[in-house]
């Protein structure tokens, strides 16, 4: 279950995530799903998932789900060069 709640910093309709520790967490210990800042749009998060209220409400109403988080670093293509 994924009930939305009022978080003192991220505001209404915030959701906790529960990481699958067998997967890479990219040096993070957790993520919230929450809305953007009204005072400073685009600056509400230090890496959390930012979604509009209707999407957060839908996640909460559905009881949660699975989100796959990937690194923002581009993957290096394997080299075909032979020294």
mmCIF file of N, CA, C and O in Angstrom, residues 48-79:
data_model
loop_
_atom_site.group_PDB
_atom_site.id
_atom_site.type_symbol
_atom_site.label_atom_id
_atom_site.label_comp_id
_atom_site.label_asym_id
_atom_site.label_seq_id
_atom_site.Cartn_x
_atom_site.Cartn_y
_atom_site.Cartn_z
ATOM 1 N N UNK A 48 14.629 13.399 -5.720
ATOM 2 C CA UNK A 48 13.378 12.658 -5.561
ATOM 3 C C UNK A 48 12.586 12.723 -6.864
ATOM 4 O O UNK A 48 12.934 13.447 -7.792
ATOM 5 N N UNK A 49 11.509 11.981 -6.905
ATOM 6 C CA UNK A 49 10.649 11.945 -8.086
ATOM 7 C C UNK A 49 9.586 13.027 -7.921
ATOM 8 O O UNK A 49 8.844 13.026 -6.936
ATOM 9 N N UNK A 50 9.514 13.955 -8.869
ATOM 10 C CA UNK A 50 8.555 15.060 -8.820
ATOM 11 C C UNK A 50 7.431 14.774 -9.803
ATOM 12 O O UNK A 50 7.677 14.578 -10.998
ATOM 13 N N UNK A 51 6.208 14.739 -9.295
ATOM 14 C CA UNK A 51 5.027 14.491 -10.131
ATOM 15 C C UNK A 51 3.910 15.450 -9.742
ATOM 16 O O UNK A 51 3.836 15.888 -8.589
ATOM 17 N N UNK A 52 3.015 15.736 -10.687
ATOM 18 C CA UNK A 52 1.858 16.563 -10.348
ATOM 19 C C UNK A 52 0.935 15.840 -9.357
ATOM 20 O O UNK A 52 0.952 14.612 -9.250
ATOM 21 N N UNK A 53 0.102 16.615 -8.677
ATOM 22 C CA UNK A 53 -0.785 16.074 -7.638
ATOM 23 C C UNK A 53 -1.675 14.953 -8.159
ATOM 24 O O UNK A 53 -1.862 13.941 -7.475
ATOM 25 N N UNK A 54 -2.219 15.091 -9.365
ATOM 26 C CA UNK A 54 -3.134 14.052 -9.862
ATOM 27 C C UNK A 54 -2.421 12.716 -10.070
ATOM 28 O O UNK A 54 -3.002 11.656 -9.840
ATOM 29 N N UNK A 55 -1.148 12.743 -10.450
ATOM 30 C CA UNK A 55 -0.385 11.507 -10.612
ATOM 31 C C UNK A 55 -0.059 10.879 -9.256
ATOM 32 O O UNK A 55 -0.142 9.659 -9.089
ATOM 33 N N UNK A 56 0.293 11.708 -8.283
ATOM 34 C CA UNK A 56 0.577 11.196 -6.942
ATOM 35 C C UNK A 56 -0.678 10.613 -6.311
ATOM 36 O O UNK A 56 -0.634 9.568 -5.664
ATOM 37 N N UNK A 57 -1.814 11.265 -6.532
ATOM 38 C CA UNK A 57 -3.086 10.753 -6.013
ATOM 39 C C UNK A 57 -3.411 9.406 -6.659
ATOM 40 O O UNK A 57 -3.844 8.476 -5.977
ATOM 41 N N UNK A 58 -3.176 9.283 -7.950
ATOM 42 C CA UNK A 58 -3.449 8.020 -8.652
ATOM 43 C C UNK A 58 -2.567 6.893 -8.117
ATOM 44 O O UNK A 58 -3.032 5.765 -7.938
ATOM 45 N N UNK A 59 -1.294 7.180 -7.857
ATOM 46 C CA UNK A 59 -0.394 6.167 -7.284
ATOM 47 C C UNK A 59 -0.911 5.737 -5.917
ATOM 48 O O UNK A 59 -0.975 4.546 -5.605
ATOM 49 N N UNK A 60 -1.287 6.704 -5.100
ATOM 50 C CA UNK A 60 -1.792 6.407 -3.768
ATOM 51 C C UNK A 60 -3.076 5.588 -3.839
ATOM 52 O O UNK A 60 -3.224 4.577 -3.154
ATOM 53 N N UNK A 61 -4.009 6.014 -4.691
ATOM 54 C CA UNK A 61 -5.286 5.315 -4.823
ATOM 55 C C UNK A 61 -5.112 3.891 -5.344
ATOM 56 O O UNK A 61 -5.877 3.000 -4.989
ATOM 57 N N UNK A 62 -4.088 3.680 -6.182
ATOM 58 C CA UNK A 62 -3.833 2.349 -6.746
ATOM 59 C C UNK A 62 -3.081 1.441 -5.773
ATOM 60 O O UNK A 62 -2.899 0.258 -6.048
ATOM 61 N N UNK A 63 -2.616 1.991 -4.652
ATOM 62 C CA UNK A 63 -1.881 1.189 -3.694
ATOM 63 C C UNK A 63 -0.412 1.041 -4.016
ATOM 64 O O UNK A 63 0.266 0.164 -3.500
ATOM 65 N N UNK A 64 0.111 1.895 -4.879
ATOM 66 C CA UNK A 64 1.540 1.858 -5.189
ATOM 67 C C UNK A 64 1.837 1.183 -6.505
ATOM 68 O O UNK A 64 0.986 1.075 -7.370
ATOM 69 N N UNK A 65 3.043 0.706 -6.642
ATOM 70 C CA UNK A 65 3.498 0.080 -7.872
ATOM 71 C C UNK A 65 5.003 -0.046 -7.843
ATOM 72 O O UNK A 65 5.621 0.025 -6.784
ATOM 73 N N UNK A 66 5.582 -0.202 -9.000
ATOM 74 C CA UNK A 66 7.031 -0.351 -9.114
ATOM 75 C C UNK A 66 7.589 0.752 -9.993
ATOM 76 O O UNK A 66 7.060 1.025 -11.061
ATOM 77 N N UNK A 67 8.649 1.380 -9.520
ATOM 78 C CA UNK A 67 9.363 2.402 -10.278
ATOM 79 C C UNK A 67 10.803 1.924 -10.419
ATOM 80 O O UNK A 67 11.418 1.497 -9.453
ATOM 81 N N UNK A 68 11.318 1.983 -11.626
ATOM 82 C CA UNK A 68 12.715 1.634 -11.852
ATOM 83 C C UNK A 68 13.507 2.913 -11.993
ATOM 84 O O UNK A 68 13.222 3.745 -12.846
ATOM 85 N N UNK A 69 14.502 3.096 -11.127
ATOM 86 C CA UNK A 69 15.342 4.290 -11.141
ATOM 87 C C UNK A 69 16.663 3.922 -11.785
ATOM 88 O O UNK A 69 17.289 2.937 -11.425
ATOM 89 N N UNK A 70 17.086 4.732 -12.742
ATOM 90 C CA UNK A 70 18.348 4.490 -13.427
ATOM 91 C C UNK A 70 19.265 5.686 -13.241
ATOM 92 O O UNK A 70 18.815 6.789 -12.994
ATOM 93 N N UNK A 71 20.541 5.460 -13.374
ATOM 94 C CA UNK A 71 21.524 6.521 -13.233
ATOM 95 C C UNK A 71 21.347 7.548 -14.338
ATOM 96 O O UNK A 71 21.010 7.210 -15.468
ATOM 97 N N UNK A 72 21.623 8.796 -14.013
ATOM 98 C CA UNK A 72 21.590 9.847 -15.020
ATOM 99 C C UNK A 72 22.861 9.887 -15.855
ATOM 100 O O UNK A 72 22.966 10.649 -16.803
ATOM 101 N N UNK A 73 23.833 9.073 -15.491
ATOM 102 C CA UNK A 73 25.089 9.033 -16.231
ATOM 103 C C UNK A 73 24.909 8.233 -17.513
ATOM 104 O O UNK A 73 24.333 7.153 -17.502
ATOM 105 N N UNK A 74 25.404 8.746 -18.637
ATOM 106 C CA UNK A 74 25.297 7.966 -19.872
ATOM 107 C C UNK A 74 26.159 6.714 -19.779
ATOM 108 O O UNK A 74 27.221 6.729 -19.167
ATOM 109 N N UNK A 75 25.656 5.664 -20.361
ATOM 110 C CA UNK A 75 26.424 4.416 -20.384
ATOM 111 C C UNK A 75 27.502 4.501 -21.440
ATOM 112 O O UNK A 75 27.270 4.962 -22.551
ATOM 113 N N UNK A 76 28.669 4.043 -21.088
ATOM 114 C CA UNK A 76 29.772 4.009 -22.059
ATOM 115 C C UNK A 76 29.554 2.851 -23.022
ATOM 116 O O UNK A 76 29.188 1.759 -22.614
ATOM 117 N N UNK A 77 29.734 3.120 -24.266
ATOM 118 C CA UNK A 77 29.618 2.056 -25.273
ATOM 119 C C UNK A 77 30.900 1.218 -25.222
ATOM 120 O O UNK A 77 31.989 1.751 -25.050
ATOM 121 N N UNK A 78 30.756 -0.086 -25.371
ATOM 122 C CA UNK A 78 31.956 -0.923 -25.373
ATOM 123 C C UNK A 78 32.878 -0.550 -26.535
ATOM 124 O O UNK A 78 32.404 -0.253 -27.629
ATOM 125 N N UNK A 79 34.124 -0.541 -26.243
ATOM 126 C CA UNK A 79 35.101 -0.182 -27.272
ATOM 127 C C UNK A 79 35.321 -1.352 -28.220
ATOM 128 O O UNK A 79 35.429 -2.500 -27.804
#
